[in-house]
mmCIF file of N, CA and C in Angstrom:
data_model
loop_
_atom_site.group_PDB
_atom_site.id
_atom_site.type_symbol
_atom_site.label_atom_id
_atom_site.label_comp_id
_atom_site.label_asym_id
_atom_site.label_seq_id
_atom_site.Cartn_x
_atom_site.Cartn_y
_atom_site.Cartn_z
ATOM 1 N N MET A 56 85.385 99.208 95.277
ATOM 2 C CA MET A 56 86.267 100.674 95.033
ATOM 3 C C MET A 56 84.980 101.248 95.754
ATOM 4 N N THR A 57 85.566 102.740 96.110
ATOM 5 C CA THR A 57 85.184 103.827 96.699
ATOM 6 C C THR A 57 84.659 104.735 95.572
ATOM 7 N N THR A 58 83.430 105.517 95.300
ATOM 8 C CA THR A 58 83.589 106.746 94.497
ATOM 9 C C THR A 58 84.143 107.506 95.419
ATOM 10 N N LEU A 59 85.007 108.799 94.548
ATOM 11 C CA LEU A 59 85.219 110.074 95.216
ATOM 12 C C LEU A 59 84.193 111.052 95.451
ATOM 13 N N THR A 60 83.934 111.825 96.201
ATOM 14 C CA THR A 60 83.107 113.205 95.812
ATOM 15 C C THR A 60 83.602 114.044 95.188
ATOM 16 N N ALA A 61 82.737 115.367 94.830
ATOM 17 C CA ALA A 61 83.078 116.345 94.296
ATOM 18 C C ALA A 61 84.243 117.132 94.943
ATOM 19 N N PRO A 62 84.050 117.348 96.478
ATOM 20 C CA PRO A 62 84.922 117.935 97.233
ATOM 21 C C PRO A 62 86.057 117.413 97.630
ATOM 22 N N TYR A 63 86.396 116.196 97.273
ATOM 23 C CA TYR A 63 87.763 115.284 97.180
ATOM 24 C C TYR A 63 88.409 115.280 95.921
ATOM 25 N N ILE A 64 87.643 115.383 94.867
ATOM 26 C CA ILE A 64 88.174 115.892 93.693
ATOM 27 C C ILE A 64 88.919 117.042 93.469
ATOM 28 N N ASP A 65 88.133 118.046 94.236
ATOM 29 C CA ASP A 65 88.452 119.603 93.829
ATOM 30 C C ASP A 65 89.718 119.907 94.427
ATOM 31 N N MET A 66 89.459 118.917 95.640
ATOM 32 C CA MET A 66 90.944 119.140 96.591
ATOM 33 C C MET A 66 92.003 118.427 96.000
ATOM 34 N N LEU A 67 91.681 117.537 95.029
ATOM 35 C CA LEU A 67 93.124 117.003 93.933
ATOM 36 C C LEU A 67 93.269 118.012 93.333
ATOM 37 N N ARG A 68 92.458 118.762 92.349
ATOM 38 C CA ARG A 68 92.451 119.583 91.469
ATOM 39 C C ARG A 68 93.580 121.022 92.282
ATOM 40 N N SER A 69 93.306 121.202 93.387
ATOM 41 C CA SER A 69 93.711 122.612 93.973
ATOM 42 C C SER A 69 95.332 122.016 93.992
ATOM 43 N N LEU A 70 95.150 120.543 94.348
ATOM 44 C CA LEU A 70 96.849 120.247 94.767
ATOM 45 C C LEU A 70 97.603 119.961 93.472
ATOM 46 N N ILE A 71 97.035 119.665 92.395
ATOM 47 C CA ILE A 71 97.730 119.469 90.975
ATOM 48 C C ILE A 71 98.027 121.179 90.958
ATOM 49 N N ALA A 72 97.255 122.148 90.935
ATOM 50 C CA ALA A 72 97.537 123.607 90.410
ATOM 51 C C ALA A 72 98.799 123.799 91.574
ATOM 52 N N LEU A 73 99.048 123.618 92.467
ATOM 53 C CA LEU A 73 99.884 124.022 93.585
ATOM 54 C C LEU A 73 100.978 123.638 93.055
ATOM 55 N N ARG A 74 101.315 122.391 92.427
ATOM 56 C CA ARG A 74 102.632 121.807 92.045
ATOM 57 C C ARG A 74 103.682 121.465 92.979
ATOM 58 N N LYS A 75 103.108 121.102 94.203
ATOM 59 C CA LYS A 75 104.426 120.495 95.126
ATOM 60 C C LYS A 75 103.965 119.364 95.318
ATOM 61 N N TYR A 76 104.801 119.027 96.133
ATOM 62 C CA TYR A 76 105.353 117.253 96.643
ATOM 63 C C TYR A 76 104.064 117.329 97.515
ATOM 64 N N VAL A 77 103.033 116.006 97.706
ATOM 65 C CA VAL A 77 102.462 115.386 98.192
ATOM 66 C C VAL A 77 102.674 113.621 98.633
ATOM 67 N N LYS A 78 101.882 113.252 99.853
ATOM 68 C CA LYS A 78 102.496 111.955 100.372
ATOM 69 C C LYS A 78 100.984 111.916 99.725
ATOM 70 N N ILE A 79 101.065 110.447 99.147
ATOM 71 C CA ILE A 79 99.663 109.920 98.538
ATOM 72 C C ILE A 79 99.795 108.169 99.067
ATOM 73 N N PHE A 80 98.762 107.768 99.707
ATOM 74 C CA PHE A 80 98.872 106.087 100.273
ATOM 75 C C PHE A 80 97.718 105.700 99.692
ATOM 76 N N TYR A 81 97.907 104.507 98.652
ATOM 77 C CA TYR A 81 96.768 103.869 97.923
ATOM 78 C C TYR A 81 97.049 102.683 98.164
ATOM 79 N N SER A 82 95.839 101.492 97.620
ATOM 80 C CA SER A 82 95.907 100.120 97.714
ATOM 81 C C SER A 82 96.119 99.993 96.383
ATOM 82 N N THR A 83 96.698 98.429 95.958
ATOM 83 C CA THR A 83 96.814 97.812 94.770
ATOM 84 C C THR A 83 95.814 97.322 94.422
ATOM 85 N N ASP A 84 96.033 96.329 93.314
ATOM 86 C CA ASP A 84 95.205 95.604 93.057
ATOM 87 C C ASP A 84 95.118 94.253 93.730
ATOM 88 N N LEU A 85 96.390 94.018 94.855
ATOM 89 C CA LEU A 85 96.476 92.853 95.587
ATOM 90 C C LEU A 85 96.167 93.334 97.114
ATOM 91 N N ASN A 86 95.689 94.840 97.040
ATOM 92 C CA ASN A 86 95.057 94.924 98.118
ATOM 93 C C ASN A 86 96.401 95.458 99.292
ATOM 94 N N GLU A 87 97.258 96.052 98.843
ATOM 95 C CA GLU A 87 98.671 96.247 99.459
ATOM 96 C C GLU A 87 98.473 97.729 99.717
ATOM 97 N N LEU A 88 99.099 98.069 100.699
ATOM 98 C CA LEU A 88 98.982 99.399 101.214
ATOM 99 C C LEU A 88 100.158 100.400 100.953
ATOM 100 N N LEU A 89 100.662 101.025 99.405
ATOM 101 C CA LEU A 89 101.473 101.496 99.337
ATOM 102 C C LEU A 89 101.684 103.199 99.373
ATOM 103 N N SER A 90 102.894 103.719 99.638
ATOM 104 C CA SER A 90 102.646 105.240 99.439
ATOM 105 C C SER A 90 103.889 105.562 98.887
ATOM 106 N N VAL A 91 103.677 106.972 98.375
ATOM 107 C CA VAL A 91 104.795 107.942 97.201
ATOM 108 C C VAL A 91 104.732 108.941 97.884
ATOM 109 N N THR A 92 105.581 109.752 97.665
ATOM 110 C CA THR A 92 105.600 111.211 97.621
ATOM 111 C C THR A 92 106.011 111.902 96.233
ATOM 112 N N SER A 93 105.057 112.319 95.605
ATOM 113 C CA SER A 93 105.417 112.896 94.241
ATOM 114 C C SER A 93 104.741 114.473 94.151
ATOM 115 N N ILE A 94 104.745 114.451 92.731
ATOM 116 C CA ILE A 94 103.848 115.818 92.419
ATOM 117 C C ILE A 94 102.850 115.436 91.565
ATOM 118 N N MET A 95 101.512 115.765 91.976
ATOM 119 C CA MET A 95 100.645 115.519 91.192
ATOM 120 C C MET A 95 100.344 116.484 89.851
ATOM 121 N N THR A 96 100.713 115.848 88.695
ATOM 122 C CA THR A 96 100.380 116.783 87.358
ATOM 123 C C THR A 96 99.116 116.977 86.886
ATOM 124 N N SER A 97 98.289 115.903 86.941
ATOM 125 C CA SER A 97 97.066 115.948 85.998
ATOM 126 C C SER A 97 96.008 114.893 86.568
ATOM 127 N N LEU A 98 94.905 115.004 86.216
ATOM 128 C CA LEU A 98 93.494 113.899 86.143
ATOM 129 C C LEU A 98 93.536 113.662 84.963
ATOM 130 N N GLU A 99 93.476 112.314 84.516
ATOM 131 C CA GLU A 99 92.999 111.717 83.424
ATOM 132 C C GLU A 99 92.008 110.741 83.500
ATOM 133 N N ASN A 100 91.055 110.518 82.491
ATOM 134 C CA ASN A 100 89.942 109.938 82.335
ATOM 135 C C ASN A 100 90.405 109.052 81.188
ATOM 136 N N ARG A 101 90.472 107.578 81.541
ATOM 137 C CA ARG A 101 90.939 106.845 80.417
ATOM 138 C C ARG A 101 89.449 105.597 80.232
ATOM 139 N N SER A 102 89.628 104.724 79.484
ATOM 140 C CA SER A 102 88.268 103.887 79.442
ATOM 141 C C SER A 102 88.060 103.068 80.774
ATOM 142 N N ASP A 103 89.412 102.867 81.467
ATOM 143 C CA ASP A 103 88.898 101.818 82.467
ATOM 144 C C ASP A 103 89.189 102.596 84.073
ATOM 145 N N GLY A 104 88.768 103.751 84.067
ATOM 146 C CA GLY A 104 88.623 104.819 84.915
ATOM 147 C C GLY A 104 89.455 106.005 85.237
ATOM 148 N N ASP A 105 89.267 106.535 86.263
ATOM 149 C CA ASP A 105 90.012 107.902 86.029
ATOM 150 C C ASP A 105 91.368 107.614 87.056
ATOM 151 N N TYR A 106 92.259 108.584 86.429
ATOM 152 C CA TYR A 106 93.661 108.207 87.135
ATOM 153 C C TYR A 106 94.242 109.781 87.608
ATOM 154 N N ILE A 107 94.663 109.757 88.600
ATOM 155 C CA ILE A 107 95.822 110.801 89.000
ATOM 156 C C ILE A 107 96.917 110.260 88.554
ATOM 157 N N GLN A 108 97.730 111.223 87.485
ATOM 158 C CA GLN A 108 98.995 110.723 86.821
ATOM 159 C C GLN A 108 99.618 112.061 87.766
ATOM 160 N N LEU A 109 101.356 111.322 88.120
ATOM 161 C CA LEU A 109 102.346 111.888 89.108
ATOM 162 C C LEU A 109 103.570 111.945 88.683
ATOM 163 N N ALA A 110 104.165 113.267 88.560
ATOM 164 C CA ALA A 110 105.669 113.545 87.647
ATOM 165 C C ALA A 110 106.647 112.730 87.365
ATOM 166 N N SER A 111 106.514 111.607 88.477
ATOM 167 C CA SER A 111 107.513 110.413 88.343
ATOM 168 C C SER A 111 106.846 109.567 86.963
ATOM 169 N N GLY A 112 105.862 109.333 86.686
ATOM 170 C CA GLY A 112 105.308 108.685 85.686
ATOM 171 C C GLY A 112 104.246 107.892 85.799
ATOM 172 N N GLU A 113 104.316 107.605 87.228
ATOM 173 C CA GLU A 113 103.266 106.880 87.741
ATOM 174 C C GLU A 113 102.133 107.233 87.438
ATOM 175 N N SER A 114 100.727 106.454 87.420
ATOM 176 C CA SER A 114 99.412 107.081 87.691
ATOM 177 C C SER A 114 98.691 106.051 88.645
ATOM 178 N N ILE A 115 97.838 106.630 89.416
ATOM 179 C CA ILE A 115 97.086 105.914 90.074
ATOM 180 C C ILE A 115 95.373 105.788 90.192
ATOM 181 N N ARG A 116 94.529 104.684 89.656
ATOM 182 C CA ARG A 116 93.264 105.037 89.881
ATOM 183 C C ARG A 116 92.584 105.378 90.705
ATOM 184 N N LEU A 117 92.219 106.579 90.533
ATOM 185 C CA LEU A 117 91.120 107.739 91.428
ATOM 186 C C LEU A 117 90.477 106.551 92.633
ATOM 187 N N ASP A 118 90.245 105.770 92.281
ATOM 188 C CA ASP A 118 89.266 104.799 93.425
ATOM 189 C C ASP A 118 90.304 103.773 94.520
ATOM 190 N N ARG A 119 91.546 103.938 94.093
ATOM 191 C CA ARG A 119 92.507 103.352 94.664
ATOM 192 C C ARG A 119 92.823 104.373 95.960
ATOM 193 N N LEU A 120 92.710 105.275 95.835
ATOM 194 C CA LEU A 120 93.365 106.648 96.965
ATOM 195 C C LEU A 120 92.786 106.158 98.273
ATOM 196 N N VAL A 121 93.493 106.125 99.000
ATOM 197 C CA VAL A 121 93.255 105.877 100.716
ATOM 198 C C VAL A 121 93.418 107.469 101.542
ATOM 199 N N ASN A 122 94.597 107.832 100.947
ATOM 200 C CA ASN A 122 95.196 109.428 101.699
ATOM 201 C C ASN A 122 95.793 109.853 100.867
ATOM 202 N N VAL A 123 95.585 111.563 100.766
ATOM 203 C CA VAL A 123 96.362 112.297 100.079
ATOM 204 C C VAL A 123 96.667 113.504 100.766
ATOM 205 N N ASN A 124 97.904 113.783 101.031
ATOM 206 C CA ASN A 124 98.023 114.709 101.770
ATOM 207 C C ASN A 124 97.855 115.330 103.492
ATOM 208 N N GLY A 125 97.299 113.842 103.760
ATOM 209 C CA GLY A 125 96.714 113.580 105.281
ATOM 210 C C GLY A 125 95.518 113.922 105.074
ATOM 211 N N VAL A 126 94.733 114.098 104.151
ATOM 212 C CA VAL A 126 92.985 113.895 103.591
ATOM 213 C C VAL A 126 92.771 112.592 103.331
ATOM 214 N N TYR A 127 91.811 111.803 103.961
ATOM 215 C CA TYR A 127 91.524 110.576 103.928
ATOM 216 C C TYR A 127 89.879 110.372 102.743
ATOM 217 N N ALA A 128 90.182 109.803 101.852
ATOM 218 C CA ALA A 128 89.554 109.484 100.824
ATOM 219 C C ALA A 128 88.069 109.015 101.316
ATOM 220 N N PRO A 129 86.990 109.576 100.842
ATOM 221 C CA PRO A 129 85.695 109.034 101.192
ATOM 222 C C PRO A 129 85.939 107.438 101.358
ATOM 223 N N GLY A 130 84.945 107.241 102.980
ATOM 224 C CA GLY A 130 85.129 105.504 102.627
ATOM 225 C C GLY A 130 86.614 104.644 103.032
ATOM 226 N N HIS A 131 87.575 106.308 103.377
ATOM 227 C CA HIS A 131 88.645 105.090 103.864
ATOM 228 C C HIS A 131 89.093 105.879 105.208
ATOM 229 N N GLU A 132 88.355 106.336 105.935
ATOM 230 C CA GLU A 132 88.752 107.038 107.104
ATOM 231 C C GLU A 132 89.144 106.097 108.606
ATOM 232 N N ASP A 133 88.869 104.873 108.520
ATOM 233 C CA ASP A 133 89.270 103.557 109.120
ATOM 234 C C ASP A 133 90.638 103.324 108.521
ATOM 235 N N TYR A 134 91.326 104.030 107.980
ATOM 236 C CA TYR A 134 92.889 103.776 108.191
ATOM 237 C C TYR A 134 93.547 104.466 108.823
ATOM 238 N N GLU A 135 92.940 105.596 109.469
ATOM 239 C CA GLU A 135 93.574 106.261 110.375
ATOM 240 C C GLU A 135 94.396 105.800 111.123
ATOM 241 N N SER A 136 94.036 104.688 112.083
ATOM 242 C CA SER A 136 94.905 104.292 112.925
ATOM 243 C C SER A 136 95.997 103.574 112.235
ATOM 244 N N CYS A 137 95.730 102.664 111.487
ATOM 245 C CA CYS A 137 96.765 102.414 110.559
ATOM 246 C C CYS A 137 98.364 103.207 109.820
ATOM 247 N N LEU A 138 97.305 104.197 109.629
ATOM 248 C CA LEU A 138 98.520 105.517 109.078
ATOM 249 C C LEU A 138 98.837 106.218 110.043
ATOM 250 N N ASP A 139 98.601 106.327 111.316
ATOM 251 C CA ASP A 139 99.178 107.251 112.284
ATOM 252 C C ASP A 139 100.786 107.463 112.457
ATOM 253 N N CYS A 140 101.206 106.404 112.250
ATOM 254 C CA CYS A 140 102.675 106.311 112.413
ATOM 255 C C CYS A 140 103.415 106.398 110.927
ATOM 256 N N ARG A 141 102.288 106.481 109.769
ATOM 257 C CA ARG A 141 103.724 107.089 108.932
ATOM 258 C C ARG A 141 103.176 108.055 107.961
ATOM 259 N N ILE A 142 102.273 108.994 108.180
ATOM 260 C CA ILE A 142 101.884 109.869 107.955
ATOM 261 C C ILE A 142 102.834 110.881 108.347
#
């Protein structure tokens, strides 16, 4: 799993404040790459990790994020060629 940097978390907080739809790519426990378009509503700290909460009711663990609104999470820049046609 990747540890997110303070600037990336600040970017997530900015997107939460905007309350606009964003495209999110993330990996599952099975290492599947999924995408969702939703409004991010909050960051939550739980006993098993930090999560981004979506307006749809879904929550995504922060260390599973690959790309949010076209910005790659630290350590996931190598996904760029994979996502070029999907962003």
